[in-house]
């Protein structure tokens, strides 16, 4: 149990285009989902926290108009990188916290975004 | 803000025990976690410990918590080559979000 999936696993896009990444909790409901960014050989940087049915809370320094987050259901959150630039190239990882459970947080396999 | 520190690198031989250390600063931490990340993959939750516990054992994994010193460790018994990965400690405390350490790269040689 407690499986989180992400799609796509890898994506290459051209500068100026937008890319959507999906995060799903497959076998549990997640009121809260998180989006992280990880630079090579670095730790995870929390970008935003999303709660189902409400607006995401963004961390300081993260542009909310650039990284659009939607948490439409208890099992799905999406991150859209708008007008992508090469500096947005990174490994994006989502995470979900089980509704009503302890503070266990489960992570997706990550999405490697490359902007050319 | 919170700060979580780990040593960057650990190298052991197969069959030995590995001990990965972590220190944190948030005195209101309620849960502390250990995650494993293999190359190109997400994070796998290995184990976690409540802040009112001193020790937790789960098969080959032993977590020790010294709350007074804000020190957390993960011991892996009989380390195998498949244990080679990056290990992150994380704490959940006053800011209601996970704060990750810098990660420790464990290399297990045959």
PDB file of C-alpha atoms in Angstrom:
ATOM      1  CA  UNK A   1       0.000   0.000   0.000  1.00  0.00           C
ATOM      2  CA  UNK A   2       0.835   3.722  -0.013  1.00  0.00           C
ATOM      3  CA  UNK A   3       1.898   4.013  -3.633  1.00  0.00           C
ATOM      4  CA  UNK A   4       2.334   7.382  -5.297  1.00  0.00           C
ATOM      5  CA  UNK A   5       2.744   7.606  -9.046  1.00  0.00           C
ATOM      6  CA  UNK A   6       3.943  10.430 -11.266  1.00  0.00           C
ATOM      7  CA  UNK A   7       3.483  10.960 -14.945  1.00  0.00           C
ATOM      8  CA  UNK A   8       5.467  11.477 -17.047  1.00  0.00           C
ATOM      9  CA  UNK A   9       8.706  10.105 -15.659  1.00  0.00           C
ATOM     10  CA  UNK A  10      10.737  12.098 -18.178  1.00  0.00           C
ATOM     11  CA  UNK A  11       9.832  15.017 -20.385  1.00  0.00           C
ATOM     12  CA  UNK A  12      11.782  17.215 -22.750  1.00  0.00           C
ATOM     13  CA  UNK A  13      10.199  20.427 -23.907  1.00  0.00           C
ATOM     14  CA  UNK A  14      11.184  23.582 -25.758  1.00  0.00           C
ATOM     15  CA  UNK A  15      11.632  26.940 -24.051  1.00  0.00           C
ATOM     16  CA  UNK A  16       8.410  28.869 -23.781  1.00  0.00           C
ATOM     17  CA  UNK A  17       6.119  25.871 -23.679  1.00  0.00           C
ATOM     18  CA  UNK A  18       4.200  24.583 -20.665  1.00  0.00           C
ATOM     19  CA  UNK A  19       4.483  21.154 -19.113  1.00  0.00           C
ATOM     20  CA  UNK A  20       2.027  19.401 -16.817  1.00  0.00           C
ATOM     21  CA  UNK A  21       3.115  16.761 -14.322  1.00  0.00           C
ATOM     22  CA  UNK A  22       0.556  14.532 -12.625  1.00  0.00           C
ATOM     23  CA  UNK A  23       0.822  13.023  -9.183  1.00  0.00           C
ATOM     24  CA  UNK A  24      -1.559  10.327  -8.031  1.00  0.00           C
ATOM     25  CA  UNK A  25      -2.002   8.428  -4.795  1.00  0.00           C
ATOM     26  CA  UNK A  26      -2.990   5.004  -6.058  1.00  0.00           C
ATOM     27  CA  UNK A  27      -4.270   3.199  -2.993  1.00  0.00           C
ATOM     28  CA  UNK A  28      -5.045   5.873  -0.451  1.00  0.00           C
ATOM     29  CA  UNK A  29      -6.675   9.254  -0.182  1.00  0.00           C
ATOM     30  CA  UNK A  30      -4.428  12.240   0.291  1.00  0.00           C
ATOM     31  CA  UNK A  31      -5.845  15.473   1.583  1.00  0.00           C
ATOM     32  CA  UNK A  32      -2.418  17.046   1.366  1.00  0.00           C
ATOM     33  CA  UNK A  33       0.128  16.717  -1.407  1.00  0.00           C
ATOM     34  CA  UNK A  34       3.526  18.317  -1.738  1.00  0.00           C
ATOM     35  CA  UNK A  35       5.730  19.283  -4.653  1.00  0.00           C
ATOM     36  CA  UNK A  36       9.501  19.253  -4.323  1.00  0.00           C
ATOM     37  CA  UNK A  37      12.352  20.137  -6.601  1.00  0.00           C
ATOM     38  CA  UNK A  38      15.696  18.411  -6.376  1.00  0.00           C
ATOM     39  CA  UNK A  39      18.895  19.707  -7.921  1.00  0.00           C
ATOM     40  CA  UNK A  40      21.700  17.262  -8.785  1.00  0.00           C
ATOM     41  CA  UNK A  41      23.302  15.793  -5.676  1.00  0.00           C
ATOM     42  CA  UNK A  42      21.235  18.064  -3.458  1.00  0.00           C
ATOM     43  CA  UNK A  43      18.454  17.651  -0.972  1.00  0.00           C
ATOM     44  CA  UNK A  44      14.786  18.212  -1.700  1.00  0.00           C
ATOM     45  CA  UNK A  45      13.425  21.732  -1.774  1.00  0.00           C
ATOM     46  CA  UNK A  46       9.754  22.093  -0.925  1.00  0.00           C
ATOM     47  CA  UNK A  47       8.011  24.213  -3.541  1.00  0.00           C
ATOM     48  CA  UNK A  48       4.426  24.145  -2.378  1.00  0.00           C
ATOM     49  CA  UNK A  49       1.835  22.362  -0.309  1.00  0.00           C
ATOM     50  CA  UNK A  50      -1.563  21.682  -1.806  1.00  0.00           C
ATOM     51  CA  UNK A  51      -4.738  20.750  -0.018  1.00  0.00           C
ATOM     52  CA  UNK A  52      -7.636  19.211  -1.885  1.00  0.00           C
ATOM     53  CA  UNK A  53     -10.143  21.817  -2.947  1.00  0.00           C
ATOM     54  CA  UNK A  54      -8.131  24.855  -1.909  1.00  0.00           C
ATOM     55  CA  UNK A  55      -5.302  26.994  -3.193  1.00  0.00           C
ATOM     56  CA  UNK A  56      -1.753  25.790  -2.818  1.00  0.00           C
ATOM     57  CA  UNK A  57       0.599  27.352  -0.306  1.00  0.00           C
ATOM     58  CA  UNK A  58       3.877  28.261  -1.928  1.00  0.00           C
ATOM     59  CA  UNK A  59       7.248  28.460  -0.214  1.00  0.00           C
ATOM     60  CA  UNK A  60       9.135  31.693  -0.210  1.00  0.00           C
ATOM     61  CA  UNK A  61      10.846  32.371  -3.519  1.00  0.00           C
ATOM     62  CA  UNK A  62       8.640  30.039  -5.565  1.00  0.00           C
ATOM     63  CA  UNK A  63       6.659  31.856  -8.257  1.00  0.00           C
ATOM     64  CA  UNK A  64       3.030  30.787  -8.077  1.00  0.00           C
ATOM     65  CA  UNK A  65       2.303  32.024 -11.594  1.00  0.00           C
ATOM     66  CA  UNK A  66       5.188  29.996 -12.923  1.00  0.00           C
ATOM     67  CA  UNK A  67       4.402  26.767 -11.092  1.00  0.00           C
ATOM     68  CA  UNK A  68       0.653  26.230 -11.166  1.00  0.00           C
ATOM     69  CA  UNK A  69      -0.644  23.616  -8.768  1.00  0.00           C
ATOM     70  CA  UNK A  70      -4.089  22.074  -8.831  1.00  0.00           C
ATOM     71  CA  UNK A  71      -5.335  19.514  -6.314  1.00  0.00           C
ATOM     72  CA  UNK A  72      -8.658  18.589  -7.835  1.00  0.00           C
ATOM     73  CA  UNK A  73      -9.351  15.393  -5.964  1.00  0.00           C
ATOM     74  CA  UNK A  74      -8.155  13.359  -3.005  1.00  0.00           C
ATOM     75  CA  UNK A  75      -5.969  11.284  -5.298  1.00  0.00           C
ATOM     76  CA  UNK A  76      -4.673  13.732  -7.902  1.00  0.00           C
ATOM     77  CA  UNK A  77      -2.502  16.831  -7.895  1.00  0.00           C
ATOM     78  CA  UNK A  78      -0.941  18.457 -10.931  1.00  0.00           C
ATOM     79  CA  UNK A  79       2.022  20.793 -11.336  1.00  0.00           C
ATOM     80  CA  UNK A  80       2.181  22.883 -14.488  1.00  0.00           C
ATOM     81  CA  UNK A  81       5.445  24.599 -15.302  1.00  0.00           C
ATOM     82  CA  UNK A  82       4.400  27.526 -17.458  1.00  0.00           C
ATOM     83  CA  UNK A  83       6.598  29.173 -20.089  1.00  0.00           C
ATOM     84  CA  UNK A  84       9.428  26.841 -19.200  1.00  0.00           C
ATOM     85  CA  UNK A  85      13.043  27.960 -19.434  1.00  0.00           C
ATOM     86  CA  UNK A  86      16.261  25.934 -19.291  1.00  0.00           C
ATOM     87  CA  UNK A  87      16.766  26.923 -15.659  1.00  0.00           C
ATOM     88  CA  UNK A  88      13.519  25.100 -14.838  1.00  0.00           C
ATOM     89  CA  UNK A  89      15.201  21.845 -15.817  1.00  0.00           C
ATOM     90  CA  UNK A  90      15.217  19.717 -12.706  1.00  0.00           C
ATOM     91  CA  UNK A  91      13.909  16.621 -10.976  1.00  0.00           C
ATOM     92  CA  UNK A  92      10.420  17.246  -9.616  1.00  0.00           C
ATOM     93  CA  UNK A  93       9.069  14.933  -6.938  1.00  0.00           C
ATOM     94  CA  UNK A  94       5.595  14.878  -5.501  1.00  0.00           C
ATOM     95  CA  UNK A  95       4.554  13.484  -2.168  1.00  0.00           C
ATOM     96  CA  UNK A  96       1.263  12.644  -0.510  1.00  0.00           C
ATOM     97  CA  UNK A  97       0.205  12.439   3.084  1.00  0.00           C
ATOM     98  CA  UNK A  98      -2.482   9.924   3.936  1.00  0.00           C
ATOM     99  CA  UNK A  99      -5.784  11.448   5.046  1.00  0.00           C
ATOM    100  CA  UNK A 100      -6.471  10.819   8.715  1.00  0.00           C
ATOM    101  CA  UNK A 101      -3.293   8.848   9.174  1.00  0.00           C
ATOM    102  CA  UNK A 102      -0.100   9.530  10.991  1.00  0.00           C
ATOM    103  CA  UNK A 103       2.420  11.907   9.553  1.00  0.00           C
ATOM    104  CA  UNK A 104       3.700   9.386   7.034  1.00  0.00           C
ATOM    105  CA  UNK A 105       4.524  10.984   3.749  1.00  0.00           C
ATOM    106  CA  UNK A 106       4.961   8.903   0.604  1.00  0.00           C
ATOM    107  CA  UNK A 107       6.883  10.014  -2.436  1.00  0.00           C
ATOM    108  CA  UNK A 108       6.406   9.536  -6.131  1.00  0.00           C
ATOM    109  CA  UNK A 109       9.226   8.301  -8.393  1.00  0.00           C
ATOM    110  CA  UNK A 110       9.948  11.793  -9.708  1.00  0.00           C
ATOM    111  CA  UNK A 111       9.784  13.512 -13.088  1.00  0.00           C
ATOM    112  CA  UNK A 112      12.924  14.585 -14.903  1.00  0.00           C
ATOM    113  CA  UNK A 113      12.180  17.791 -16.803  1.00  0.00           C
ATOM    114  CA  UNK A 114      14.624  19.025 -19.431  1.00  0.00           C
ATOM    115  CA  UNK A 115      13.939  22.337 -21.146  1.00  0.00           C
ATOM    116  CA  UNK A 116      15.885  22.940 -24.346  1.00  0.00           C
TER     117      UNK A 116
ATOM    118  CA  UNK B   1      14.469  28.240  10.643  1.00  0.00           C
ATOM    119  CA  UNK B   2      15.086  24.561  11.021  1.00  0.00           C
ATOM    120  CA  UNK B   3      18.344  22.988  10.041  1.00  0.00           C
ATOM    121  CA  UNK B   4      19.058  19.291   9.475  1.00  0.00           C
ATOM    122  CA  UNK B   5      22.623  18.163   8.902  1.00  0.00           C
ATOM    123  CA  UNK B   6      24.138  14.884   7.754  1.00  0.00           C
ATOM    124  CA  UNK B   7      27.594  13.739   6.797  1.00  0.00           C
ATOM    125  CA  UNK B   8      27.887  13.604   3.024  1.00  0.00           C
ATOM    126  CA  UNK B   9      29.444  10.231   2.447  1.00  0.00           C
ATOM    127  CA  UNK B  10      29.881   6.801   4.034  1.00  0.00           C
ATOM    128  CA  UNK B  11      31.696   3.809   2.622  1.00  0.00           C
ATOM    129  CA  UNK B  12      31.442   0.304   4.111  1.00  0.00           C
ATOM    130  CA  UNK B  13      32.145  -3.254   3.101  1.00  0.00           C
ATOM    131  CA  UNK B  14      29.384  -5.746   2.440  1.00  0.00           C
ATOM    132  CA  UNK B  15      28.381  -7.508   5.642  1.00  0.00           C
ATOM    133  CA  UNK B  16      29.482  -4.680   7.915  1.00  0.00           C
ATOM    134  CA  UNK B  17      27.103  -2.422   9.809  1.00  0.00           C
ATOM    135  CA  UNK B  18      26.481   1.108   8.565  1.00  0.00           C
ATOM    136  CA  UNK B  19      25.640   4.002  10.836  1.00  0.00           C
ATOM    137  CA  UNK B  20      24.311   7.187   9.305  1.00  0.00           C
ATOM    138  CA  UNK B  21      24.032  10.192  11.577  1.00  0.00           C
ATOM    139  CA  UNK B  22      21.798  13.236  11.537  1.00  0.00           C
ATOM    140  CA  UNK B  23      21.476  16.315  13.715  1.00  0.00           C
ATOM    141  CA  UNK B  24      18.594  18.748  13.778  1.00  0.00           C
ATOM    142  CA  UNK B  25      17.765  22.000  15.485  1.00  0.00           C
ATOM    143  CA  UNK B  26      13.971  22.087  15.813  1.00  0.00           C
ATOM    144  CA  UNK B  27      13.175  21.313  19.442  1.00  0.00           C
ATOM    145  CA  UNK B  28       9.478  20.888  18.598  1.00  0.00           C
ATOM    146  CA  UNK B  29      10.058  17.979  16.211  1.00  0.00           C
ATOM    147  CA  UNK B  30       7.364  15.352  16.652  1.00  0.00           C
ATOM    148  CA  UNK B  31       8.368  12.792  14.036  1.00  0.00           C
ATOM    149  CA  UNK B  32      11.731  11.951  12.527  1.00  0.00           C
ATOM    150  CA  UNK B  33      12.134   9.954   9.359  1.00  0.00           C
ATOM    151  CA  UNK B  34      14.652   8.088   7.281  1.00  0.00           C
ATOM    152  CA  UNK B  35      14.222   7.923   3.517  1.00  0.00           C
ATOM    153  CA  UNK B  36      16.247   6.081   0.875  1.00  0.00           C
ATOM    154  CA  UNK B  37      16.776   7.398  -2.645  1.00  0.00           C
ATOM    155  CA  UNK B  38      18.244   5.288  -5.413  1.00  0.00           C
ATOM    156  CA  UNK B  39      19.625   6.941  -8.572  1.00  0.00           C
ATOM    157  CA  UNK B  40      16.948   8.608 -10.665  1.00  0.00           C
ATOM    158  CA  UNK B  41      14.164   7.579  -8.327  1.00  0.00           C
ATOM    159  CA  UNK B  42      11.924   9.118  -5.716  1.00  0.00           C
ATOM    160  CA  UNK B  43      12.219   8.654  -1.981  1.00  0.00           C
ATOM    161  CA  UNK B  44      11.325   5.452  -0.222  1.00  0.00           C
ATOM    162  CA  UNK B  45      10.168   5.763   3.370  1.00  0.00           C
ATOM    163  CA  UNK B  46      12.309   3.356   5.402  1.00  0.00           C
ATOM    164  CA  UNK B  47      11.189   4.061   8.921  1.00  0.00           C
ATOM    165  CA  UNK B  48      10.174   6.793  11.306  1.00  0.00           C
ATOM    166  CA  UNK B  49      10.253   7.386  15.020  1.00  0.00           C
ATOM    167  CA  UNK B  50       8.125   9.460  17.349  1.00  0.00           C
ATOM    168  CA  UNK B  51       9.997  12.054  19.323  1.00  0.00           C
ATOM    169  CA  UNK B  52       9.050  10.404  22.628  1.00  0.00           C
ATOM    170  CA  UNK B  53      10.855   7.194  21.654  1.00  0.00           C
ATOM    171  CA  UNK B  54      14.537   6.412  22.089  1.00  0.00           C
ATOM    172  CA  UNK B  55      14.832   3.499  19.730  1.00  0.00           C
ATOM    173  CA  UNK B  56      12.963   1.663  17.027  1.00  0.00           C
ATOM    174  CA  UNK B  57      14.035  -1.549  15.351  1.00  0.00           C
ATOM    175  CA  UNK B  58      12.676  -2.903  12.100  1.00  0.00           C
ATOM    176  CA  UNK B  59      14.477  -5.958  10.736  1.00  0.00           C
ATOM    177  CA  UNK B  60      17.972  -4.795   9.716  1.00  0.00           C
ATOM    178  CA  UNK B  61      17.246  -1.170  10.582  1.00  0.00           C
ATOM    179  CA  UNK B  62      17.711   0.385  14.017  1.00  0.00           C
ATOM    180  CA  UNK B  63      16.887   4.019  14.663  1.00  0.00           C
ATOM    181  CA  UNK B  64      18.288   5.747  17.735  1.00  0.00           C
ATOM    182  CA  UNK B  65      17.063   9.123  18.894  1.00  0.00           C
ATOM    183  CA  UNK B  66      18.784  11.335  21.439  1.00  0.00           C
ATOM    184  CA  UNK B  67      16.264  14.096  21.858  1.00  0.00           C
ATOM    185  CA  UNK B  68      18.412  16.029  24.327  1.00  0.00           C
ATOM    186  CA  UNK B  69      21.242  16.311  21.821  1.00  0.00           C
ATOM    187  CA  UNK B  70      18.884  16.414  18.817  1.00  0.00           C
ATOM    188  CA  UNK B  71      20.748  13.522  17.257  1.00  0.00           C
ATOM    189  CA  UNK B  72      19.240  10.776  15.120  1.00  0.00           C
ATOM    190  CA  UNK B  73      21.012   7.760  13.694  1.00  0.00           C
ATOM    191  CA  UNK B  74      20.167   4.913  11.363  1.00  0.00           C
ATOM    192  CA  UNK B  75      22.022   1.641  11.717  1.00  0.00           C
ATOM    193  CA  UNK B  76      21.840  -0.876   8.908  1.00  0.00           C
ATOM    194  CA  UNK B  77      22.967  -4.336   9.969  1.00  0.00           C
ATOM    195  CA  UNK B  78      24.640  -6.715   7.505  1.00  0.00           C
ATOM    196  CA  UNK B  79      24.845  -4.025   4.825  1.00  0.00           C
ATOM    197  CA  UNK B  80      24.370  -5.284   1.276  1.00  0.00           C
ATOM    198  CA  UNK B  81      25.380  -3.797  -2.079  1.00  0.00           C
ATOM    199  CA  UNK B  82      21.693  -3.133  -2.713  1.00  0.00           C
ATOM    200  CA  UNK B  83      21.741  -0.740   0.224  1.00  0.00           C
ATOM    201  CA  UNK B  84      23.961   1.641  -1.750  1.00  0.00           C
ATOM    202  CA  UNK B  85      21.901   4.808  -2.123  1.00  0.00           C
ATOM    203  CA  UNK B  86      21.431   8.265  -0.660  1.00  0.00           C
ATOM    204  CA  UNK B  87      19.812   8.331   2.752  1.00  0.00           C
ATOM    205  CA  UNK B  88      17.907  11.380   3.918  1.00  0.00           C
ATOM    206  CA  UNK B  89      16.793  12.093   7.433  1.00  0.00           C
ATOM    207  CA  UNK B  90      13.847  14.440   7.844  1.00  0.00           C
ATOM    208  CA  UNK B  91      12.039  15.995  10.724  1.00  0.00           C
ATOM    209  CA  UNK B  92       8.463  17.126  11.108  1.00  0.00           C
ATOM    210  CA  UNK B  93       7.982  19.828  13.680  1.00  0.00           C
ATOM    211  CA  UNK B  94       6.820  23.300  14.372  1.00  0.00           C
ATOM    212  CA  UNK B  95       6.491  24.380  10.756  1.00  0.00           C
ATOM    213  CA  UNK B  96       4.178  21.448   9.944  1.00  0.00           C
ATOM    214  CA  UNK B  97       6.248  20.271   7.016  1.00  0.00           C
ATOM    215  CA  UNK B  98       9.096  17.865   6.417  1.00  0.00           C
ATOM    216  CA  UNK B  99      12.548  19.388   6.592  1.00  0.00           C
ATOM    217  CA  UNK B 100      15.172  17.238   4.928  1.00  0.00           C
ATOM    218  CA  UNK B 101      18.798  16.772   5.701  1.00  0.00           C
ATOM    219  CA  UNK B 102      21.488  17.145   3.111  1.00  0.00           C
ATOM    220  CA  UNK B 103      21.600  13.406   2.406  1.00  0.00           C
ATOM    221  CA  UNK B 104      24.309  10.804   3.024  1.00  0.00           C
ATOM    222  CA  UNK B 105      25.603   8.811   0.089  1.00  0.00           C
ATOM    223  CA  UNK B 106      26.224   5.224   1.233  1.00  0.00           C
ATOM    224  CA  UNK B 107      28.554   3.137  -0.883  1.00  0.00           C
ATOM    225  CA  UNK B 108      28.751  -0.579  -0.131  1.00  0.00           C
ATOM    226  CA  UNK B 109      31.658  -2.414  -1.673  1.00  0.00           C
ATOM    227  CA  UNK B 110      31.806  -6.196  -2.129  1.00  0.00           C
TER     228      UNK B 110
END
